JSON list of C-alpha atoms in Angstrom, two decimals:
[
{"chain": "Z", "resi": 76, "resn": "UNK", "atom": "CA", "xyz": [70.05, -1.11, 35.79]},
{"chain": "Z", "resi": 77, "resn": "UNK", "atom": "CA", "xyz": [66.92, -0.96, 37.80]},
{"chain": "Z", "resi": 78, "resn": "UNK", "atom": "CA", "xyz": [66.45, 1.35, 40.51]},
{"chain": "Z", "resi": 79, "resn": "UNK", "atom": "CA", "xyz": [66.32, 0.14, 44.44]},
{"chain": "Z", "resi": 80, "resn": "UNK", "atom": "CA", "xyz": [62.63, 1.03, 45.13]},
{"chain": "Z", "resi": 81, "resn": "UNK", "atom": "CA", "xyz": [61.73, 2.83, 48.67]},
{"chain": "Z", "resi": 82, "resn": "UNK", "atom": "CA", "xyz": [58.04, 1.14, 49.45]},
{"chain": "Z", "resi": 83, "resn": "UNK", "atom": "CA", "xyz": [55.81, 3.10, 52.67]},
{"chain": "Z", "resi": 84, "resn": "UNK", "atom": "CA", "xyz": [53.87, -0.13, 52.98]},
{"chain": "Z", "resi": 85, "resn": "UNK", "atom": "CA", "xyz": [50.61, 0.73, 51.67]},
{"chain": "Z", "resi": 86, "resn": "UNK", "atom": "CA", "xyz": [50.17, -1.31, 48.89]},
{"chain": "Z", "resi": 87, "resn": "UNK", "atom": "CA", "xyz": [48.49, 1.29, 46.62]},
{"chain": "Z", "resi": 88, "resn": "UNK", "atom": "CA", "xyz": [51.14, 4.05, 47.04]},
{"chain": "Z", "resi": 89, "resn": "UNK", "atom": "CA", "xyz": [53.99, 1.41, 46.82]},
{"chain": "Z", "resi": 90, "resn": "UNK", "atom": "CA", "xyz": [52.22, 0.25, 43.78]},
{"chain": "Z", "resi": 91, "resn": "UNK", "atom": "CA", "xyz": [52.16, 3.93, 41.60]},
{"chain": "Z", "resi": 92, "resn": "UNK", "atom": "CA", "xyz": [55.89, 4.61, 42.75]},
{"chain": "Z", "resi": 93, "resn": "UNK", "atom": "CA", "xyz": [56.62, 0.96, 41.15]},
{"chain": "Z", "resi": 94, "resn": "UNK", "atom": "CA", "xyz": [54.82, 2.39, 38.22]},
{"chain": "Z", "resi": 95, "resn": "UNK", "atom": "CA", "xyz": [56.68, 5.64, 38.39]},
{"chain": "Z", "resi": 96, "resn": "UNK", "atom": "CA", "xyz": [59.85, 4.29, 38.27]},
{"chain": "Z", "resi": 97, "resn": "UNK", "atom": "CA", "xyz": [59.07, 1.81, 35.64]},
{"chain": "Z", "resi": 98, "resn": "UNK", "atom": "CA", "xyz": [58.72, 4.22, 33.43]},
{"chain": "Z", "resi": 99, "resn": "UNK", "atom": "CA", "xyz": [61.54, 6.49, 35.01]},
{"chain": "Z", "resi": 100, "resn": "UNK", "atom": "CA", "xyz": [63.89, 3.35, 34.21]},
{"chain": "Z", "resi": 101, "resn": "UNK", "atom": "CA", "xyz": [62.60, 3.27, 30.22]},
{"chain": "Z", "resi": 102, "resn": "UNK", "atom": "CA", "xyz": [64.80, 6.58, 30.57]},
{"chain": "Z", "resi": 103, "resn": "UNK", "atom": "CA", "xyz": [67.93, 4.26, 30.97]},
{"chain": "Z", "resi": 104, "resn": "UNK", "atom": "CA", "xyz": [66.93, 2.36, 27.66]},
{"chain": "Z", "resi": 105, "resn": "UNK", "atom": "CA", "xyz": [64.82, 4.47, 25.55]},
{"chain": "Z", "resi": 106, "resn": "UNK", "atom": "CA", "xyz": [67.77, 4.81, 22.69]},
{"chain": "Z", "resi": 107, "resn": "UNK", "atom": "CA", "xyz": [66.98, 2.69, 19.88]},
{"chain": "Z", "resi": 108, "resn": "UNK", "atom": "CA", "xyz": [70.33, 2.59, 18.67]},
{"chain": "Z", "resi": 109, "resn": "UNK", "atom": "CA", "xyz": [71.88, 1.53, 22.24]},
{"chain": "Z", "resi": 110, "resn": "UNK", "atom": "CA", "xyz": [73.82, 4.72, 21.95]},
{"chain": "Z", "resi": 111, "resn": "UNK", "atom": "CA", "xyz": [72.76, 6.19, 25.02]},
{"chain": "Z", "resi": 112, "resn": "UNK", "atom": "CA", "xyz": [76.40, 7.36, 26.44]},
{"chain": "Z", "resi": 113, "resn": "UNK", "atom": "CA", "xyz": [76.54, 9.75, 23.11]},
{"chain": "Z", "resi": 114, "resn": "UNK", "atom": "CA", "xyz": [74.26, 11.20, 20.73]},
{"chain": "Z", "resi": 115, "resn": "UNK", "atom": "CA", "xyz": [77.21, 12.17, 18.15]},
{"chain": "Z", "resi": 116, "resn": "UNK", "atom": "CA", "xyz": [76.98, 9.10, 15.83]},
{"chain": "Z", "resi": 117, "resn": "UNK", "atom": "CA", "xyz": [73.17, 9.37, 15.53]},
{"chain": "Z", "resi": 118, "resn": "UNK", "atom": "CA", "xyz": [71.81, 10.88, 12.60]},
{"chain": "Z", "resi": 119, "resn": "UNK", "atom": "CA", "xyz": [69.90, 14.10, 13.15]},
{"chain": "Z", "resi": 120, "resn": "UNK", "atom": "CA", "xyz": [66.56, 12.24, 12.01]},
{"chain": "Z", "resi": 121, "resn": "UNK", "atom": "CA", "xyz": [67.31, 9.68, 14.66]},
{"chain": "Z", "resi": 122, "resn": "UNK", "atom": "CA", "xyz": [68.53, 12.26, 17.22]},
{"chain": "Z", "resi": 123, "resn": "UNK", "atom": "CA", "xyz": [64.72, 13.89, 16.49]},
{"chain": "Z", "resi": 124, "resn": "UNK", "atom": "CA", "xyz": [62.83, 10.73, 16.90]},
{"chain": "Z", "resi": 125, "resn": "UNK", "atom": "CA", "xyz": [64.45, 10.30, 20.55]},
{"chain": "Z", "resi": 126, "resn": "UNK", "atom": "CA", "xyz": [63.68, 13.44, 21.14]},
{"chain": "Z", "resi": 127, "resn": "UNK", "atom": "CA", "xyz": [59.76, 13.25, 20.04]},
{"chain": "Z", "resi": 128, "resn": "UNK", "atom": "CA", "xyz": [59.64, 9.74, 22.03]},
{"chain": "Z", "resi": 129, "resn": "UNK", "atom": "CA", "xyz": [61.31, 10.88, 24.92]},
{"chain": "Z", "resi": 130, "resn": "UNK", "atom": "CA", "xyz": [59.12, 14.34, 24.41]},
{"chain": "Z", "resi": 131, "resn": "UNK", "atom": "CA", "xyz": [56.04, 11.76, 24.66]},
{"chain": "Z", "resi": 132, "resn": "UNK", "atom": "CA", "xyz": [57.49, 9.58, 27.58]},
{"chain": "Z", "resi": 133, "resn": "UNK", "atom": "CA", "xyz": [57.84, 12.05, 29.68]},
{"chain": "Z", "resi": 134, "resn": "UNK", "atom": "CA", "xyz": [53.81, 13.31, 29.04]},
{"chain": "Z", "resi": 135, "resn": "UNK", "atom": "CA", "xyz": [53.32, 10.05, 30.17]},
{"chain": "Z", "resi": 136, "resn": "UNK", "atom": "CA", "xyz": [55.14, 10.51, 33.52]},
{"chain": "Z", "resi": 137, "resn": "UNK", "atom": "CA", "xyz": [53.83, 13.21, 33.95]},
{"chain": "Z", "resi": 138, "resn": "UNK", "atom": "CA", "xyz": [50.15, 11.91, 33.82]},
{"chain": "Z", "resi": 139, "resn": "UNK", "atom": "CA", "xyz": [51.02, 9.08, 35.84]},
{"chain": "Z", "resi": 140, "resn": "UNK", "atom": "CA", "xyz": [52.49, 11.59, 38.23]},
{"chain": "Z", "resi": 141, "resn": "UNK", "atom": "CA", "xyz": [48.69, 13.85, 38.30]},
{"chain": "Z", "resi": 142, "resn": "UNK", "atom": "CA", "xyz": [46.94, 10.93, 39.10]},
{"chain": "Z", "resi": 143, "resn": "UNK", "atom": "CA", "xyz": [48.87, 9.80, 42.09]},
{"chain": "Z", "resi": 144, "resn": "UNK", "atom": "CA", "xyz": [49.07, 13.20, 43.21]},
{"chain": "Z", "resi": 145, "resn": "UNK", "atom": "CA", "xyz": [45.46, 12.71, 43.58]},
{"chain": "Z", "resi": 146, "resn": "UNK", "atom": "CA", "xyz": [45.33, 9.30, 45.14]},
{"chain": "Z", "resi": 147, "resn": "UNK", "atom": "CA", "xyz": [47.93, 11.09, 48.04]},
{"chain": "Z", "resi": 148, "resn": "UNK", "atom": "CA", "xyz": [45.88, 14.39, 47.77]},
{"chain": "Z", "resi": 149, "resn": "UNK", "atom": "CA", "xyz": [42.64, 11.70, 48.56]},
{"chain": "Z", "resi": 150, "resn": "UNK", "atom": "CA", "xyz": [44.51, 10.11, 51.11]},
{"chain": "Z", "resi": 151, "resn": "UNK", "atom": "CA", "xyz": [45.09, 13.57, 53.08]},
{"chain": "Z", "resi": 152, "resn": "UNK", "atom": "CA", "xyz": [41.20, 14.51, 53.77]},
{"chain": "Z", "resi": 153, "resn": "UNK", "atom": "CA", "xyz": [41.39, 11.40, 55.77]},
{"chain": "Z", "resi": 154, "resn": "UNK", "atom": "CA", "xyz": [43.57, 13.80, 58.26]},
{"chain": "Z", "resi": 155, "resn": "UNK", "atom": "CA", "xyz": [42.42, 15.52, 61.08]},
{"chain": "Z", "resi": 156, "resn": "UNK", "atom": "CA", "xyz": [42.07, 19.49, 60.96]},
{"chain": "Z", "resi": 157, "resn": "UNK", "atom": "CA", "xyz": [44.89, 20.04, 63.06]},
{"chain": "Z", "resi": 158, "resn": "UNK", "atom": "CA", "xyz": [47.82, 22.87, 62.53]},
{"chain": "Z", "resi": 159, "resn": "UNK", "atom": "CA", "xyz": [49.96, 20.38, 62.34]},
{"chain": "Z", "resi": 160, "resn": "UNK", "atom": "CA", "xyz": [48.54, 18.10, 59.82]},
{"chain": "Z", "resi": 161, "resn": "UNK", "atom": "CA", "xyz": [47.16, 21.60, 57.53]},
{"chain": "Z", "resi": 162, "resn": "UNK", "atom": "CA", "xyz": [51.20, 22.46, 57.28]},
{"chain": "Z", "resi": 163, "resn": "UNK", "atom": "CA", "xyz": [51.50, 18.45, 56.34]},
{"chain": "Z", "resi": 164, "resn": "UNK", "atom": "CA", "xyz": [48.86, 18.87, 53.27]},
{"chain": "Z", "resi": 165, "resn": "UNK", "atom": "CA", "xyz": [50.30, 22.23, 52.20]},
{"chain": "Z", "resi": 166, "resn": "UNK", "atom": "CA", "xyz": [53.99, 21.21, 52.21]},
{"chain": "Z", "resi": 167, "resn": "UNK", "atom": "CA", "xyz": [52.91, 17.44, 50.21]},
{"chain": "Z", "resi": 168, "resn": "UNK", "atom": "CA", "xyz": [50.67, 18.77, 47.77]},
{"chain": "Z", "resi": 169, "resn": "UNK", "atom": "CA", "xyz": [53.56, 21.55, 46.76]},
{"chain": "Z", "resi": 170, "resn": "UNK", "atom": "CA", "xyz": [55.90, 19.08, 46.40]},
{"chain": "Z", "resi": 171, "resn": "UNK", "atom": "CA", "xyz": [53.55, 17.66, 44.04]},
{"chain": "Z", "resi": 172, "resn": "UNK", "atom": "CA", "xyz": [53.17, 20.99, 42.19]},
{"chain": "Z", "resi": 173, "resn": "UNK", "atom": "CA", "xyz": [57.10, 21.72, 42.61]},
{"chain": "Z", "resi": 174, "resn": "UNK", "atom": "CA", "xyz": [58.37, 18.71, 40.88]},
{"chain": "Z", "resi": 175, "resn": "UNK", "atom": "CA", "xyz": [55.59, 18.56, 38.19]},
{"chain": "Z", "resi": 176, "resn": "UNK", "atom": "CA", "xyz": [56.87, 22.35, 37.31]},
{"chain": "Z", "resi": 177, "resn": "UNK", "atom": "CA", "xyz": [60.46, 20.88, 37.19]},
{"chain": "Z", "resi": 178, "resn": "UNK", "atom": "CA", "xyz": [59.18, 18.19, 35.01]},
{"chain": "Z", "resi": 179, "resn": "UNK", "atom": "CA", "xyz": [58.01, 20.64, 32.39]},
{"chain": "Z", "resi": 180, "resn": "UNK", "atom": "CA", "xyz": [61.01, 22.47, 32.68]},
{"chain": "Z", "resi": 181, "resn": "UNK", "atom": "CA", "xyz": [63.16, 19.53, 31.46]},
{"chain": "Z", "resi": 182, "resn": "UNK", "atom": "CA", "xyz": [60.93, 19.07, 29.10]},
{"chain": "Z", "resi": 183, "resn": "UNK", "atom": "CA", "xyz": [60.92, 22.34, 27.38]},
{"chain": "Z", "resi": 184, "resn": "UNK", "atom": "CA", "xyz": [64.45, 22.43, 27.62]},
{"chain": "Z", "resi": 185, "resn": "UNK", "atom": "CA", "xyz": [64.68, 19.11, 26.09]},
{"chain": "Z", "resi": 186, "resn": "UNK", "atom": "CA", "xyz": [68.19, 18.84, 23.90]},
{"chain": "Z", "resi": 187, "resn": "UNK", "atom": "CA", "xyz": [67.67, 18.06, 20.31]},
{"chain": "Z", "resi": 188, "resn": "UNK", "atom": "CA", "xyz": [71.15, 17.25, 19.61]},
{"chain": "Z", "resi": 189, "resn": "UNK", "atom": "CA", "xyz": [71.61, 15.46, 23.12]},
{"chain": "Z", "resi": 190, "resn": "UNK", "atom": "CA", "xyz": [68.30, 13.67, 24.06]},
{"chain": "Z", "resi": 191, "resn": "UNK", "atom": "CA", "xyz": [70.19, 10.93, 25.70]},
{"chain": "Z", "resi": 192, "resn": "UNK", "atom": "CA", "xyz": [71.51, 13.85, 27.76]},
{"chain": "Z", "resi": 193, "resn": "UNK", "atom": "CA", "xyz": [68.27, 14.71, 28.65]},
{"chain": "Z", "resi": 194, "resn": "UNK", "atom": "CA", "xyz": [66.71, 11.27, 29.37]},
{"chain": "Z", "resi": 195, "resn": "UNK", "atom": "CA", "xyz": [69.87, 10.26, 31.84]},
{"chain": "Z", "resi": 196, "resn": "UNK", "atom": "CA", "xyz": [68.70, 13.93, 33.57]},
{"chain": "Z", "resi": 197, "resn": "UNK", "atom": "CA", "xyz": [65.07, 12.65, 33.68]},
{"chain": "Z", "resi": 198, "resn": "UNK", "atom": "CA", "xyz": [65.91, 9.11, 35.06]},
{"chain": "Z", "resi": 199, "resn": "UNK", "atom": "CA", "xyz": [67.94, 10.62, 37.88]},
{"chain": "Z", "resi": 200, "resn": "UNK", "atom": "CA", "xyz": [65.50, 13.64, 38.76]},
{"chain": "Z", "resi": 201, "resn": "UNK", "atom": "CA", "xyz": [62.33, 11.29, 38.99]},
{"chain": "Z", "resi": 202, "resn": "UNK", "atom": "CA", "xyz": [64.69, 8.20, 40.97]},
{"chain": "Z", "resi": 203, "resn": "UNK", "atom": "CA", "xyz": [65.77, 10.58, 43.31]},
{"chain": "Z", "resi": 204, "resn": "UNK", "atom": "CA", "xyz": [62.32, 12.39, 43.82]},
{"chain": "Z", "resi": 205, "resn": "UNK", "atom": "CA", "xyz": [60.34, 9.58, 44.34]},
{"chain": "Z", "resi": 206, "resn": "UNK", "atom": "CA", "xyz": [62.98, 8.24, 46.59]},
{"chain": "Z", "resi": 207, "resn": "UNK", "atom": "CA", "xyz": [62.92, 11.42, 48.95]},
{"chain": "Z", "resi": 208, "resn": "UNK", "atom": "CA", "xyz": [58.97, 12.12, 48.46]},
{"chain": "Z", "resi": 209, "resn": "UNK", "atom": "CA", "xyz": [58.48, 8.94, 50.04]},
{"chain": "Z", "resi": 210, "resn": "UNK", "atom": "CA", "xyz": [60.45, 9.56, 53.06]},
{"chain": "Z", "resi": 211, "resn": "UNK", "atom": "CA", "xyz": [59.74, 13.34, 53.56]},
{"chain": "Z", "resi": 212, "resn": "UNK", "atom": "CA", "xyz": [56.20, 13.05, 52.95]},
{"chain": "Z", "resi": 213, "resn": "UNK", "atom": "CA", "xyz": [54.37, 9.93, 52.18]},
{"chain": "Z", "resi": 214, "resn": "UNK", "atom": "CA", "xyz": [55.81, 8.17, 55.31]},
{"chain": "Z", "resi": 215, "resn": "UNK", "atom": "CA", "xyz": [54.58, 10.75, 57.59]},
{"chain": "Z", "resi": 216, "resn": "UNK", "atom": "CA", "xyz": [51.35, 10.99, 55.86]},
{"chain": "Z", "resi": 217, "resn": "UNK", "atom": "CA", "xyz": [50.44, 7.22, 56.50]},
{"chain": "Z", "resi": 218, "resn": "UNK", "atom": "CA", "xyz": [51.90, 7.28, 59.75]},
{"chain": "Z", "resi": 219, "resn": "UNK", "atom": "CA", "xyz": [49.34, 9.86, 60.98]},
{"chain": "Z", "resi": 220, "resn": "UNK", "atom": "CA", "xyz": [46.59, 8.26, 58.65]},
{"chain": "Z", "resi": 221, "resn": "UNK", "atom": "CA", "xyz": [47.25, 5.04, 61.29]},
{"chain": "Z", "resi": 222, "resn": "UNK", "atom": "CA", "xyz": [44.36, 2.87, 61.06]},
{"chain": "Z", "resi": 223, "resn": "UNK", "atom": "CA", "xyz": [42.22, 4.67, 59.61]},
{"chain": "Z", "resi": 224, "resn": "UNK", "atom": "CA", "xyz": [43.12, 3.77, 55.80]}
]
């Protein structure tokens, strides 16, 4: 099932949280065995190479995640040096920070027994992040950016 994308109408931002949850949605699918509901009938070899792919997925999220932090983080020394606008930057690129922390949480807490477990977890925490990112922050950002992006 894919998930209902939230776009901010700028084309490159739209296009990395496409990206994003491209790969979020390989969570959904990522069992080989189409066992995803339940982990119990897998083998523990197969249970461990879920867990190393999903281990490996999620490095790649998380890269993908870096680099549009950067794009946005680009995107904000276009603002003026305003209080108002400062508190903006701060507040975004925490976020940023925030969630890539949570990231590596999940993954160091990664269930070898249950990684289906764990990838539904993932699927939801990045859907709903990029989801509320967009409207909390990037859709403020490129409101004040106006016309000059």
């Amino acid at each position: 099932m894919k998930t209902k994308i939230k776009t901010t109408g700028h084309a490159e931002i739209d296009r990395q949280h496409a990206i994003l949850h491209q790969f979020a949605d390989r969570f959904q699918s990522f069992c080989p065995g189409n066992k995803a509901s339940s982990c119990e009938s897998c083998l523990p070899e197969e249970r461990q190479h879920c867990a190393q792919t999903l281990a490996a997925h999620l490095n790649g999220i998380l890269s993908l995640l870096a680099g549009h932090a950067n794009y946005e983080e680009k995107l904000m020394g276009l603002l003026p040096s305003v209080q108002s606008c400062r508190e903006h930057v701060r507040k975004h690129k925490a976020a940023h920070a925030e969630f890539a922390q949570k990231l590596q949480t999940l993954l160091a807490q990664l269930d070898d027994e249950d990684p289906g477990a764990t990838s539904r977890t993932l699927h939801h925490a990045i859907t709903e992040w990029l989801g509320e990112h967009a409207s909390r922050f990037d859709e403020p950002l490129l409101d004040e950016l106006g016309d000059r992006i």
